[in-house]
mmCIF file of C-alpha atoms in Angstrom:
data_model
loop_
_atom_site.group_PDB
_atom_site.id
_atom_site.type_symbol
_atom_site.label_atom_id
_atom_site.label_comp_id
_atom_site.label_asym_id
_atom_site.label_seq_id
_atom_site.Cartn_x
_atom_site.Cartn_y
_atom_site.Cartn_z
ATOM 1 C CA MET S 1 4.300 21.104 13.511
ATOM 2 C CA LYS S 2 6.237 18.486 11.517
ATOM 3 C CA PHE S 3 4.810 15.072 10.644
ATOM 4 C CA LEU S 4 6.617 12.143 9.041
ATOM 5 C CA HIS S 5 4.006 10.333 6.944
ATOM 6 C CA THR S 6 4.683 6.730 5.923
ATOM 7 C CA SER S 7 2.620 3.619 5.214
ATOM 8 C CA ASP S 8 2.512 0.123 3.708
ATOM 9 C CA TRP S 9 5.532 -1.335 5.441
ATOM 10 C CA HIS S 10 4.248 -4.884 4.749
ATOM 11 C CA LEU S 11 6.599 -6.388 7.329
ATOM 12 C CA GLY S 12 7.178 -10.047 6.510
ATOM 13 C CA ARG S 13 6.665 -9.700 2.769
ATOM 14 C CA ALA S 14 9.106 -11.235 0.284
ATOM 15 C CA PHE S 15 9.958 -10.039 -3.205
ATOM 16 C CA HIS S 16 9.702 -12.990 -5.609
ATOM 17 C CA ARG S 17 10.830 -15.274 -2.768
ATOM 18 C CA VAL S 18 13.670 -12.935 -1.720
ATOM 19 C CA ASN S 19 13.486 -12.278 2.034
ATOM 20 C CA LEU S 20 13.156 -8.530 2.586
ATOM 21 C CA LEU S 21 13.357 -8.477 6.376
ATOM 22 C CA GLY S 22 16.878 -7.045 6.306
ATOM 23 C CA ALA S 23 15.789 -4.300 3.920
ATOM 24 C CA GLN S 24 12.762 -3.568 6.103
ATOM 25 C CA ALA S 25 15.024 -3.314 9.154
ATOM 26 C CA ALA S 26 17.258 -0.877 7.246
ATOM 27 C CA PHE S 27 14.168 1.204 6.471
ATOM 28 C CA VAL S 28 13.263 1.311 10.166
ATOM 29 C CA ASP S 29 16.822 2.454 10.978
ATOM 30 C CA HIS S 30 16.414 5.225 8.417
ATOM 31 C CA LEU S 31 13.003 6.182 9.779
ATOM 32 C CA VAL S 32 14.268 6.495 13.334
ATOM 33 C CA GLU S 33 17.305 8.519 12.235
ATOM 34 C CA THR S 34 15.111 10.836 10.153
ATOM 35 C CA VAL S 35 12.805 11.459 13.117
ATOM 36 C CA ARG S 36 15.825 12.336 15.236
ATOM 37 C CA GLU S 37 17.705 14.466 12.707
ATOM 38 C CA ARG S 38 14.713 16.372 11.324
ATOM 39 C CA GLU S 39 13.148 16.988 14.750
ATOM 40 C CA VAL S 40 9.849 15.415 13.744
ATOM 41 C CA ASP S 41 6.901 16.109 16.061
ATOM 42 C CA ALA S 42 4.874 12.979 15.216
ATOM 43 C CA VAL S 43 5.109 9.872 13.030
ATOM 44 C CA LEU S 44 2.057 8.804 11.004
ATOM 45 C CA VAL S 45 1.826 5.199 9.747
ATOM 46 C CA ALA S 46 -1.215 4.841 7.463
ATOM 47 C CA GLY S 47 -1.822 1.099 7.540
ATOM 48 C CA ASP S 48 -0.542 -2.234 6.243
ATOM 49 C CA VAL S 49 2.083 -2.495 8.934
ATOM 50 C CA TYR S 50 2.205 -6.237 8.287
ATOM 51 C CA ASP S 51 1.802 -8.063 4.987
ATOM 52 C CA ARG S 52 -0.733 -10.563 6.258
ATOM 53 C CA ALA S 53 -3.097 -11.144 9.144
ATOM 54 C CA VAL S 54 -0.815 -13.703 10.824
ATOM 55 C CA PRO S 55 2.712 -12.406 10.176
ATOM 56 C CA PRO S 56 5.857 -14.521 10.617
ATOM 57 C CA LEU S 57 7.593 -14.252 13.970
ATOM 58 C CA PRO S 58 10.666 -12.344 12.652
ATOM 59 C CA ALA S 59 8.320 -9.640 11.312
ATOM 60 C CA VAL S 60 6.587 -9.392 14.695
ATOM 61 C CA GLU S 61 9.961 -9.096 16.405
ATOM 62 C CA LEU S 62 11.007 -6.302 14.028
ATOM 63 C CA PHE S 63 7.747 -4.475 14.730
ATOM 64 C CA ASP S 64 8.285 -4.873 18.472
ATOM 65 C CA ARG S 65 11.794 -3.424 18.235
ATOM 66 C CA THR S 66 10.442 -0.582 16.106
ATOM 67 C CA LEU S 67 7.836 0.339 18.718
ATOM 68 C CA HIS S 68 10.489 0.413 21.439
ATOM 69 C CA ARG S 69 12.773 2.642 19.375
ATOM 70 C CA LEU S 70 9.982 5.075 18.509
ATOM 71 C CA ALA S 71 8.895 5.204 22.146
ATOM 72 C CA ASP S 72 12.486 5.870 23.244
ATOM 73 C CA LEU S 73 12.570 8.923 20.967
ATOM 74 C CA GLY S 74 9.679 10.448 22.892
ATOM 75 C CA VAL S 75 8.008 11.361 19.602
ATOM 76 C CA PRO S 76 4.293 10.421 19.365
ATOM 77 C CA THR S 77 3.447 7.814 16.741
ATOM 78 C CA VAL S 78 -0.034 7.153 15.340
ATOM 79 C CA MET S 79 -0.613 3.893 13.452
ATOM 80 C CA ILE S 80 -3.749 2.498 11.819
ATOM 81 C CA SER S 81 -4.504 -0.983 10.526
ATOM 82 C CA GLY S 82 -4.738 -1.566 6.776
ATOM 83 C CA ASN S 83 -6.500 -4.179 4.672
ATOM 84 C CA HIS S 84 -3.522 -6.560 5.004
ATOM 85 C CA ASP S 85 -3.420 -6.300 8.804
ATOM 86 C CA SER S 86 -5.489 -8.161 11.335
ATOM 87 C CA ALA S 87 -6.988 -5.182 13.150
ATOM 88 C CA ARG S 88 -7.587 -7.194 16.329
ATOM 89 C CA ARG S 89 -4.060 -8.614 16.443
ATOM 90 C CA LEU S 90 -2.390 -5.299 15.645
ATOM 91 C CA GLY S 91 -4.510 -3.616 18.309
ATOM 92 C CA VAL S 92 -3.628 -6.008 21.133
ATOM 93 C CA GLY S 93 -2.270 -3.976 24.046
ATOM 94 C CA ALA S 94 -3.152 -0.679 22.370
ATOM 95 C CA GLY S 95 -4.344 0.877 25.643
ATOM 96 C CA LEU S 96 -1.116 -0.003 27.409
ATOM 97 C CA ILE S 97 1.130 0.954 24.487
ATOM 98 C CA ASP S 98 -0.729 4.274 24.300
ATOM 99 C CA ARG S 99 0.986 5.305 27.532
ATOM 100 C CA ALA S 100 4.348 5.079 25.764
ATOM 101 C CA GLY S 101 3.242 7.510 23.061
ATOM 102 C CA ILE S 102 2.503 4.804 20.458
ATOM 103 C CA HIS S 103 -1.134 5.183 19.471
ATOM 104 C CA LEU S 104 -2.584 2.164 17.623
ATOM 105 C CA ARG S 105 -5.936 2.905 16.019
ATOM 106 C CA THR S 106 -7.542 -0.320 14.800
ATOM 107 C CA ASP S 107 -11.174 -0.054 16.002
ATOM 108 C CA PRO S 108 -13.459 1.799 13.556
ATOM 109 C CA ALA S 109 -15.762 2.770 16.423
ATOM 110 C CA GLY S 110 -12.999 4.910 17.910
ATOM 111 C CA CYS S 111 -12.233 6.908 14.772
ATOM 112 C CA ALA S 112 -13.567 10.163 16.258
ATOM 113 C CA HIS S 113 -11.345 9.964 19.350
ATOM 114 C CA PRO S 114 -8.135 11.695 18.270
ATOM 115 C CA VAL S 115 -4.647 11.868 19.643
ATOM 116 C CA VAL S 116 -4.319 15.542 20.570
ATOM 117 C CA LEU S 117 -0.932 17.234 20.399
ATOM 118 C CA ALA S 118 -0.160 20.864 21.124
ATOM 119 C CA ASP S 119 2.430 23.455 20.235
ATOM 120 C CA ALA S 120 2.750 27.202 20.815
ATOM 121 C CA HIS S 121 -0.073 27.809 18.336
ATOM 122 C CA GLY S 122 -2.651 25.477 19.857
ATOM 123 C CA ALA S 123 -3.938 21.942 19.452
ATOM 124 C CA VAL S 124 -3.614 19.478 16.587
ATOM 125 C CA ALA S 125 -6.073 16.564 16.540
ATOM 126 C CA LEU S 126 -4.787 13.381 14.874
ATOM 127 C CA TYR S 127 -7.610 11.018 13.872
ATOM 128 C CA GLY S 128 -6.804 7.401 13.025
ATOM 129 C CA LEU S 129 -9.274 5.882 10.561
ATOM 130 C CA PRO S 130 -8.367 2.193 10.035
ATOM 131 C CA TYR S 131 -9.247 0.313 6.875
ATOM 132 C CA LEU S 132 -13.030 -0.045 6.709
ATOM 133 C CA GLU S 133 -14.416 -3.209 5.120
ATOM 134 C CA PRO S 134 -17.822 -1.906 4.012
ATOM 135 C CA ALA S 135 -19.813 -5.088 4.688
ATOM 136 C CA LEU S 136 -18.504 -5.258 8.267
ATOM 137 C CA VAL S 137 -18.841 -1.612 9.333
ATOM 138 C CA LYS S 138 -21.986 -0.496 7.493
ATOM 139 C CA ASP S 139 -24.135 -0.883 10.616
ATOM 140 C CA GLU S 140 -21.562 0.729 12.891
ATOM 141 C CA PHE S 141 -21.687 3.908 10.809
ATOM 142 C CA SER S 142 -25.343 3.642 9.758
ATOM 143 C CA ALA S 143 -24.184 3.956 6.157
ATOM 144 C CA ASP S 144 -26.876 4.090 3.500
ATOM 145 C CA LYS S 145 -25.234 1.360 1.416
ATOM 146 C CA VAL S 146 -22.345 -1.104 1.337
ATOM 147 C CA SER S 147 -19.598 0.874 -0.357
ATOM 148 C CA HIS S 148 -16.248 2.426 0.468
ATOM 149 C CA GLU S 149 -17.554 5.921 -0.191
ATOM 150 C CA ALA S 150 -20.564 5.422 2.085
ATOM 151 C CA VAL S 151 -18.673 4.093 5.105
ATOM 152 C CA LEU S 152 -15.720 6.471 4.715
ATOM 153 C CA GLY S 153 -18.117 9.382 4.349
ATOM 154 C CA ALA S 154 -20.032 8.375 7.470
ATOM 155 C CA ALA S 155 -16.798 7.949 9.439
ATOM 156 C CA MET S 156 -15.556 11.343 8.279
ATOM 157 C CA ASP S 157 -18.881 12.895 9.353
ATOM 158 C CA ARG S 158 -18.124 11.668 12.885
ATOM 159 C CA ILE S 159 -14.651 13.129 12.700
ATOM 160 C CA ARG S 160 -15.919 16.490 11.451
ATOM 161 C CA ALA S 161 -18.526 16.572 14.227
ATOM 162 C CA ASP S 162 -15.871 15.944 16.872
ATOM 163 C CA LEU S 163 -13.607 18.583 15.322
ATOM 164 C CA ALA S 164 -16.433 21.132 15.280
ATOM 165 C CA ALA S 165 -16.893 20.687 19.042
ATOM 166 C CA ARG S 166 -13.244 21.481 19.768
ATOM 167 C CA PRO S 167 -11.820 24.954 20.424
ATOM 168 C CA PRO S 168 -11.750 27.229 17.355
ATOM 169 C CA GLY S 169 -8.466 27.005 15.488
ATOM 170 C CA THR S 170 -7.854 23.331 16.306
ATOM 171 C CA ARG S 171 -5.849 21.896 13.431
ATOM 172 C CA SER S 172 -6.568 18.404 12.157
ATOM 173 C CA VAL S 173 -4.929 15.406 10.485
ATOM 174 C CA VAL S 174 -6.620 12.161 9.400
ATOM 175 C CA LEU S 175 -4.865 8.864 8.712
ATOM 176 C CA ALA S 176 -6.817 6.614 6.328
ATOM 177 C CA HIS S 177 -6.286 3.470 4.286
ATOM 178 C CA ALA S 178 -8.250 3.611 1.038
ATOM 179 C CA PHE S 179 -8.127 3.949 -2.742
ATOM 180 C CA VAL S 180 -8.833 7.593 -3.546
ATOM 181 C CA THR S 181 -9.856 8.688 -7.043
ATOM 182 C CA GLY S 182 -6.860 9.987 -8.958
ATOM 183 C CA GLY S 183 -4.385 7.623 -7.328
ATOM 184 C CA GLN S 184 -2.226 5.360 -9.503
ATOM 185 C CA PRO S 185 -2.170 1.709 -8.401
ATOM 186 C CA SER S 186 0.524 -0.920 -8.931
ATOM 187 C CA ASP S 187 0.458 -4.722 -9.156
ATOM 188 C CA SER S 188 1.374 -5.262 -5.501
ATOM 189 C CA GLU S 189 -1.784 -3.892 -3.865
ATOM 190 C CA ARG S 190 -4.621 -6.206 -2.916
ATOM 191 C CA ASP S 191 -7.909 -5.570 -4.716
ATOM 192 C CA ILE S 192 -10.482 -3.904 -2.420
ATOM 193 C CA THR S 193 -13.273 -3.527 -4.977
ATOM 194 C CA VAL S 194 -16.768 -3.628 -3.465
ATOM 195 C CA GLY S 195 -19.890 -3.580 -5.598
ATOM 196 C CA GLY S 196 -17.736 -2.950 -8.659
ATOM 197 C CA VAL S 197 -16.308 0.241 -7.135
ATOM 198 C CA GLU S 198 -13.030 0.609 -5.248
ATOM 199 C CA ALA S 199 -12.186 4.334 -5.362
ATOM 200 C CA VAL S 200 -13.591 7.143 -3.226
ATOM 201 C CA PRO S 201 -13.427 10.851 -4.083
ATOM 202 C CA ALA S 202 -10.843 13.038 -2.371
ATOM 203 C CA SER S 203 -13.704 15.304 -1.287
ATOM 204 C CA VAL S 204 -14.568 12.739 1.402
ATOM 205 C CA PHE S 205 -11.692 14.269 3.399
ATOM 206 C CA ASP S 206 -12.959 17.865 3.126
ATOM 207 C CA GLY S 207 -12.808 19.750 6.402
ATOM 208 C CA VAL S 208 -9.465 18.459 7.679
ATOM 209 C CA ASP S 209 -6.097 20.069 7.154
ATOM 210 C CA TYR S 210 -4.197 16.964 6.003
ATOM 211 C CA ALA S 211 -5.116 13.410 5.016
ATOM 212 C CA ALA S 212 -2.232 10.939 5.362
ATOM 213 C CA LEU S 213 -3.167 8.028 3.110
ATOM 214 C CA GLY S 214 -2.038 4.441 2.811
ATOM 215 C CA HIS S 215 -2.842 1.540 0.441
ATOM 216 C CA LEU S 216 -1.355 2.634 -2.896
ATOM 217 C CA HIS S 217 2.356 1.848 -3.112
ATOM 218 C CA GLY S 218 3.438 4.833 -5.187
ATOM 219 C CA CYS S 219 4.144 8.149 -3.450
ATOM 220 C CA GLN S 220 1.674 10.638 -4.924
ATOM 221 C CA THR S 221 -0.190 13.861 -4.344
ATOM 222 C CA ILE S 222 -3.953 13.781 -4.902
ATOM 223 C CA ASN S 223 -4.091 17.438 -3.890
ATOM 224 C CA GLU S 224 -2.085 19.618 -1.525
ATOM 225 C CA ARG S 225 -3.906 18.243 1.530
ATOM 226 C CA VAL S 226 -4.424 14.619 0.448
ATOM 227 C CA ARG S 227 -1.310 12.512 -0.180
ATOM 228 C CA TYR S 228 -0.051 8.944 -0.343
ATOM 229 C CA SER S 229 3.369 8.215 1.077
ATOM 230 C CA GLY S 230 3.626 4.926 -0.811
ATOM 231 C CA SER S 231 5.479 1.850 0.407
ATOM 232 C CA PRO S 232 9.090 2.289 1.594
ATOM 233 C CA LEU S 233 10.216 -0.651 -0.571
ATOM 234 C CA ALA S 234 9.231 -1.963 -3.986
ATOM 235 C CA TYR S 235 7.012 -5.039 -3.765
ATOM 236 C CA SER S 236 6.450 -5.720 -7.480
ATOM 237 C CA PHE S 237 8.210 -5.035 -10.772
ATOM 238 C CA SER S 238 5.367 -2.678 -11.660
ATOM 239 C CA GLU S 239 7.059 -0.294 -9.198
ATOM 240 C CA VAL S 240 10.255 -0.167 -11.258
ATOM 241 C CA HIS S 241 9.901 3.587 -11.817
ATOM 242 C CA HIS S 242 8.784 4.465 -8.291
ATOM 243 C CA ARG S 243 10.906 6.725 -6.164
ATOM 244 C CA LYS S 244 10.379 5.304 -2.672
ATOM 245 C CA THR S 245 9.978 8.025 -0.072
ATOM 246 C CA MET S 246 8.249 9.305 3.051
ATOM 247 C CA TRP S 247 6.494 12.674 3.294
ATOM 248 C CA LEU S 248 7.801 15.261 5.750
ATOM 249 C CA ILE S 249 4.782 17.526 6.163
ATOM 250 C CA GLU S 250 4.832 20.875 7.937
ATOM 251 C CA LEU S 251 1.503 22.147 9.221
ATOM 252 C CA GLY S 252 1.292 25.908 9.679
ATOM 253 C CA THR S 253 -0.277 27.897 12.484
ATOM 254 C CA ASP S 254 -3.633 28.119 10.693
ATOM 255 C CA GLY S 255 -3.641 24.573 9.315
ATOM 256 C CA GLU S 256 -2.011 25.470 6.006
ATOM 257 C CA ILE S 257 0.580 23.119 4.469
ATOM 258 C CA THR S 258 3.788 25.125 4.715
ATOM 259 C CA GLY S 259 6.101 22.322 3.605
ATOM 260 C CA ALA S 260 5.901 18.936 1.879
ATOM 261 C CA GLU S 261 9.269 17.250 1.357
ATOM 262 C CA ARG S 262 9.935 13.752 0.070
ATOM 263 C CA ILE S 263 12.508 11.886 2.159
ATOM 264 C CA ASP S 264 14.091 9.053 0.167
ATOM 265 C CA THR S 265 14.165 5.587 1.727
ATOM 266 C CA PRO S 266 17.030 3.084 1.335
ATOM 267 C CA VAL S 267 16.974 0.986 -1.848
ATOM 268 C CA PRO S 268 18.217 -2.573 -1.183
ATOM 269 C CA ARG S 269 18.667 -3.259 -4.902
ATOM 270 C CA PRO S 270 17.365 -1.468 -8.032
ATOM 271 C CA LEU S 271 14.736 -3.058 -10.273
ATOM 272 C CA ALA S 272 14.953 -3.634 -14.012
ATOM 273 C CA ARG S 273 12.466 -4.848 -16.587
ATOM 274 C CA LEU S 274 14.229 -6.202 -19.671
ATOM 275 C CA ARG S 275 12.626 -7.318 -22.910
ATOM 276 C CA GLY S 276 14.125 -8.819 -26.060
ATOM 277 C CA ARG S 277 15.754 -11.885 -27.541
ATOM 278 C CA LEU S 278 17.969 -13.761 -25.110
ATOM 279 C CA ASP S 279 21.187 -13.329 -27.105
ATOM 280 C CA ASP S 280 20.553 -9.596 -27.413
ATOM 281 C CA LEU S 281 19.969 -9.216 -23.664
ATOM 282 C CA LEU S 282 23.186 -11.066 -22.941
ATOM 283 C CA ALA S 283 25.268 -9.032 -25.408
ATOM 284 C CA ASP S 284 23.861 -5.494 -25.306
ATOM 285 C CA PRO S 285 26.322 -3.217 -23.412
ATOM 286 C CA ALA S 286 23.446 -0.872 -22.557
ATOM 287 C CA HIS S 287 22.243 -3.443 -20.046
ATOM 288 C CA ALA S 288 25.472 -3.357 -18.020
ATOM 289 C CA VAL S 289 23.827 -0.925 -15.609
ATOM 290 C CA HIS S 290 21.292 -3.640 -14.692
ATOM 291 C CA GLU S 291 23.757 -6.403 -13.886
ATOM 292 C CA ASP S 292 23.368 -5.872 -10.119
ATOM 293 C CA ALA S 293 19.609 -5.260 -10.245
ATOM 294 C CA TRP S 294 16.677 -7.510 -9.507
ATOM 295 C CA VAL S 295 15.587 -8.384 -13.039
ATOM 296 C CA GLU S 296 12.309 -9.333 -14.676
ATOM 297 C CA ALA S 297 13.068 -10.569 -18.191
ATOM 298 C CA THR S 298 10.579 -11.086 -21.005
ATOM 299 C CA LEU S 299 12.071 -13.101 -23.842
ATOM 300 C CA THR S 300 10.754 -12.491 -27.357
ATOM 301 C CA ASP S 301 12.639 -15.290 -29.153
ATOM 302 C CA PRO S 302 10.365 -16.981 -31.749
ATOM 303 C CA VAL S 303 11.489 -20.337 -30.345
ATOM 304 C CA ARG S 304 12.012 -20.753 -26.612
ATOM 305 C CA PRO S 305 15.785 -20.874 -25.931
ATOM 306 C CA ASP S 306 17.437 -23.694 -24.029
ATOM 307 C CA ASP S 307 18.089 -23.130 -20.325
ATOM 308 C CA PRO S 308 17.178 -19.408 -20.434
ATOM 309 C CA MET S 309 17.197 -18.731 -16.691
ATOM 310 C CA ALA S 310 20.704 -20.097 -16.151
ATOM 311 C CA ARG S 311 22.018 -18.164 -19.151
ATOM 312 C CA LEU S 312 20.403 -14.951 -17.928
ATOM 313 C CA ALA S 313 21.763 -15.486 -14.435
ATOM 314 C CA ALA S 314 25.307 -15.667 -15.824
ATOM 315 C CA ARG S 315 25.058 -11.968 -16.655
ATOM 316 C CA PHE S 316 22.192 -10.909 -14.370
ATOM 317 C CA PRO S 317 22.691 -13.014 -11.218
ATOM 318 C CA HIS S 318 19.646 -11.483 -9.512
ATOM 319 C CA THR S 319 17.110 -12.439 -12.184
ATOM 320 C CA LEU S 320 13.880 -13.224 -10.321
ATOM 321 C CA ALA S 321 11.160 -13.440 -12.968
ATOM 322 C CA LEU S 322 11.120 -14.835 -16.485
ATOM 323 C CA ALA S 323 8.316 -14.598 -19.056
ATOM 324 C CA PHE S 324 7.976 -15.467 -22.737
ATOM 325 C CA ASP S 325 6.254 -13.377 -25.399
ATOM 326 C CA PRO S 326 7.460 -14.738 -28.766
ATOM 327 C CA GLU S 327 7.737 -12.363 -31.682
ATOM 328 C CA GLY S 328 5.109 -12.839 -34.349
ATOM 329 C CA ARG S 329 2.277 -13.679 -31.976
ATOM 330 C CA GLU S 330 0.977 -10.107 -31.670
ATOM 331 C CA GLU S 331 -1.599 -10.776 -34.374
ATOM 332 C CA GLU S 332 -2.818 -13.726 -32.389
ATOM 333 C CA SER S 333 -3.434 -12.092 -29.043
ATOM 334 C CA GLY S 334 -1.705 -8.722 -28.937
ATOM 335 C CA SER S 335 -0.053 -9.529 -25.608
ATOM 336 C CA SER S 336 0.936 -12.330 -23.276
ATOM 337 C CA TYR S 337 -1.533 -13.832 -20.825
ATOM 338 C CA ALA S 338 0.231 -12.141 -17.907
ATOM 339 C CA GLN S 339 0.092 -8.798 -19.700
ATOM 340 C CA ARG S 340 -3.618 -9.223 -20.386
ATOM 341 C CA LEU S 341 -4.255 -9.827 -16.676
ATOM 342 C CA ARG S 342 -2.057 -7.012 -15.418
ATOM 343 C CA GLY S 343 -4.100 -4.245 -13.867
ATOM 344 C CA ARG S 344 -7.410 -6.124 -14.161
ATOM 345 C CA SER S 345 -9.671 -6.679 -11.176
ATOM 346 C CA ASP S 346 -10.898 -10.069 -9.982
ATOM 347 C CA GLN S 347 -14.325 -9.132 -11.337
ATOM 348 C CA GLU S 348 -12.971 -8.415 -14.835
ATOM 349 C CA ILE S 349 -10.979 -11.658 -14.892
ATOM 350 C CA ALA S 350 -14.071 -13.628 -13.864
ATOM 351 C CA GLU S 351 -16.135 -11.972 -16.584
ATOM 352 C CA ASP S 352 -13.440 -12.844 -19.127
ATOM 353 C CA PHE S 353 -13.632 -16.458 -17.961
ATOM 354 C CA VAL S 354 -17.387 -16.483 -18.511
ATOM 355 C CA ALA S 355 -16.835 -15.202 -22.037
ATOM 356 C CA HIS S 356 -14.117 -17.815 -22.646
ATOM 357 C CA VAL S 357 -16.152 -20.851 -21.570
ATOM 358 C CA ARG S 358 -19.195 -19.519 -23.409
ATOM 359 C CA GLY S 359 -17.243 -19.090 -26.605
ATOM 360 C CA GLY S 360 -17.386 -15.301 -26.774
ATOM 361 C CA GLY S 361 -20.665 -14.273 -25.159
ATOM 362 C CA ARG S 362 -20.045 -11.650 -22.484
ATOM 363 C CA ALA S 363 -21.549 -11.866 -18.995
ATOM 364 C CA ASP S 364 -24.820 -9.970 -18.854
ATOM 365 C CA GLU S 365 -25.830 -7.505 -16.147
ATOM 366 C CA ALA S 366 -27.417 -10.112 -13.902
ATOM 367 C CA GLU S 367 -24.395 -12.413 -14.162
ATOM 368 C CA ARG S 368 -22.024 -9.549 -13.405
ATOM 369 C CA ALA S 369 -24.058 -8.757 -10.298
ATOM 370 C CA VAL S 370 -23.847 -12.400 -9.163
ATOM 371 C CA LEU S 371 -20.095 -12.470 -9.675
ATOM 372 C CA GLN S 372 -19.560 -9.190 -7.839
ATOM 373 C CA GLY S 373 -21.772 -10.348 -4.976
ATOM 374 C CA ALA S 374 -19.722 -13.518 -4.685
ATOM 375 C CA PHE S 375 -16.458 -11.595 -4.488
ATOM 376 C CA ASP S 376 -17.907 -9.197 -1.911
ATOM 377 C CA ASP S 377 -19.227 -12.099 0.189
ATOM 378 C CA VAL S 378 -15.921 -13.981 0.108
ATOM 379 C CA ARG S 379 -13.938 -10.924 1.170
ATOM 380 C CA ALA S 380 -16.397 -10.088 3.944
ATOM 381 C CA ASP S 381 -16.405 -13.721 5.124
ATOM 382 C CA ASP S 382 -12.598 -13.743 5.224
ATOM 383 C CA SER S 383 -12.681 -10.603 7.348
ATOM 384 C CA ARG S 384 -15.303 -12.083 9.693
ATOM 385 C CA GLN S 385 -13.303 -15.282 10.145
ATOM 386 C CA GLU S 386 -10.175 -13.259 10.865
ATOM 387 C CA THR S 387 -12.095 -11.160 13.414
ATOM 388 C CA HIS S 388 -13.168 -14.283 15.328
ATOM 389 C CA ARG S 389 -9.918 -16.211 15.250
#
């Protein structure tokens, strides 16, 4: 059985204020054509369908058209909600849409109720495990603590119990939206740290034949049976070296992975990160290849040049981001402020702030616990408010 695994569409998202709806529509065209040409048996969308809880109307319209096109193909589609989605909004009409072969899984309580497909070799159970905010689902799963590992582990125990009650030889696939240990993040993913920990071990998915993951935007293989598809488009310059793809997974008769092929997605415009003095960037012939790219430029001139953005745009008309990191300041800080923040969690930034206002004294263990509790409470409160809107 062939599955097309994708995730993190983030419909409605812009790239440095550039509207990406046209590029997202082109991706959907490519997805539908791939399903048709490659005779895919099911489409798996592992969360973050939208970029925010209340998406703009054009994004909703694109999603609506996408559902109709997938339903017209007669190929089952399983979608879960991610941490950017409003689970309740995405799940509206799920029971009715289910009849068209589009299976929206947004309620954590239903994670052990799979979509069951069949071929000549028997059944395949597809379990949709939406993003689990630990503080909100701990009681639902009777988890022993508020953590991603605890709630995901408890949810997977339910799935394994359901699978064990099915006929011998039933193959299984789980869709999940989480940060799994070994995955490489980028700047465009929202922080989901809880209690100072954001990653869960891949072993949480033991017992199923394939785990189709969403959340991280780079396509990557944690192990043969646990993979991220990554986002179909780049959403930050940190993804400059990403190859944007979908996974075409073939599941064998005994649940073995007999094929895993990366299907490239359309690239609306390449990305480029340029660094150097302004005059050098404007004159260097090696940069000719980037003249049609979306550009992030970091200028190292000792003195800030006059009108740098306009001068850059004369050669690189799609320059979207400009930063300054003057030469000779390495001894002072070693890197720019933006560079120092890149890749750091909200917790780490807050602790740095404590040290800054204190004049160098680091936050102690009790203060770190207070800060982490505050971040956890804010995120949980945001989720509760969204649930009741």
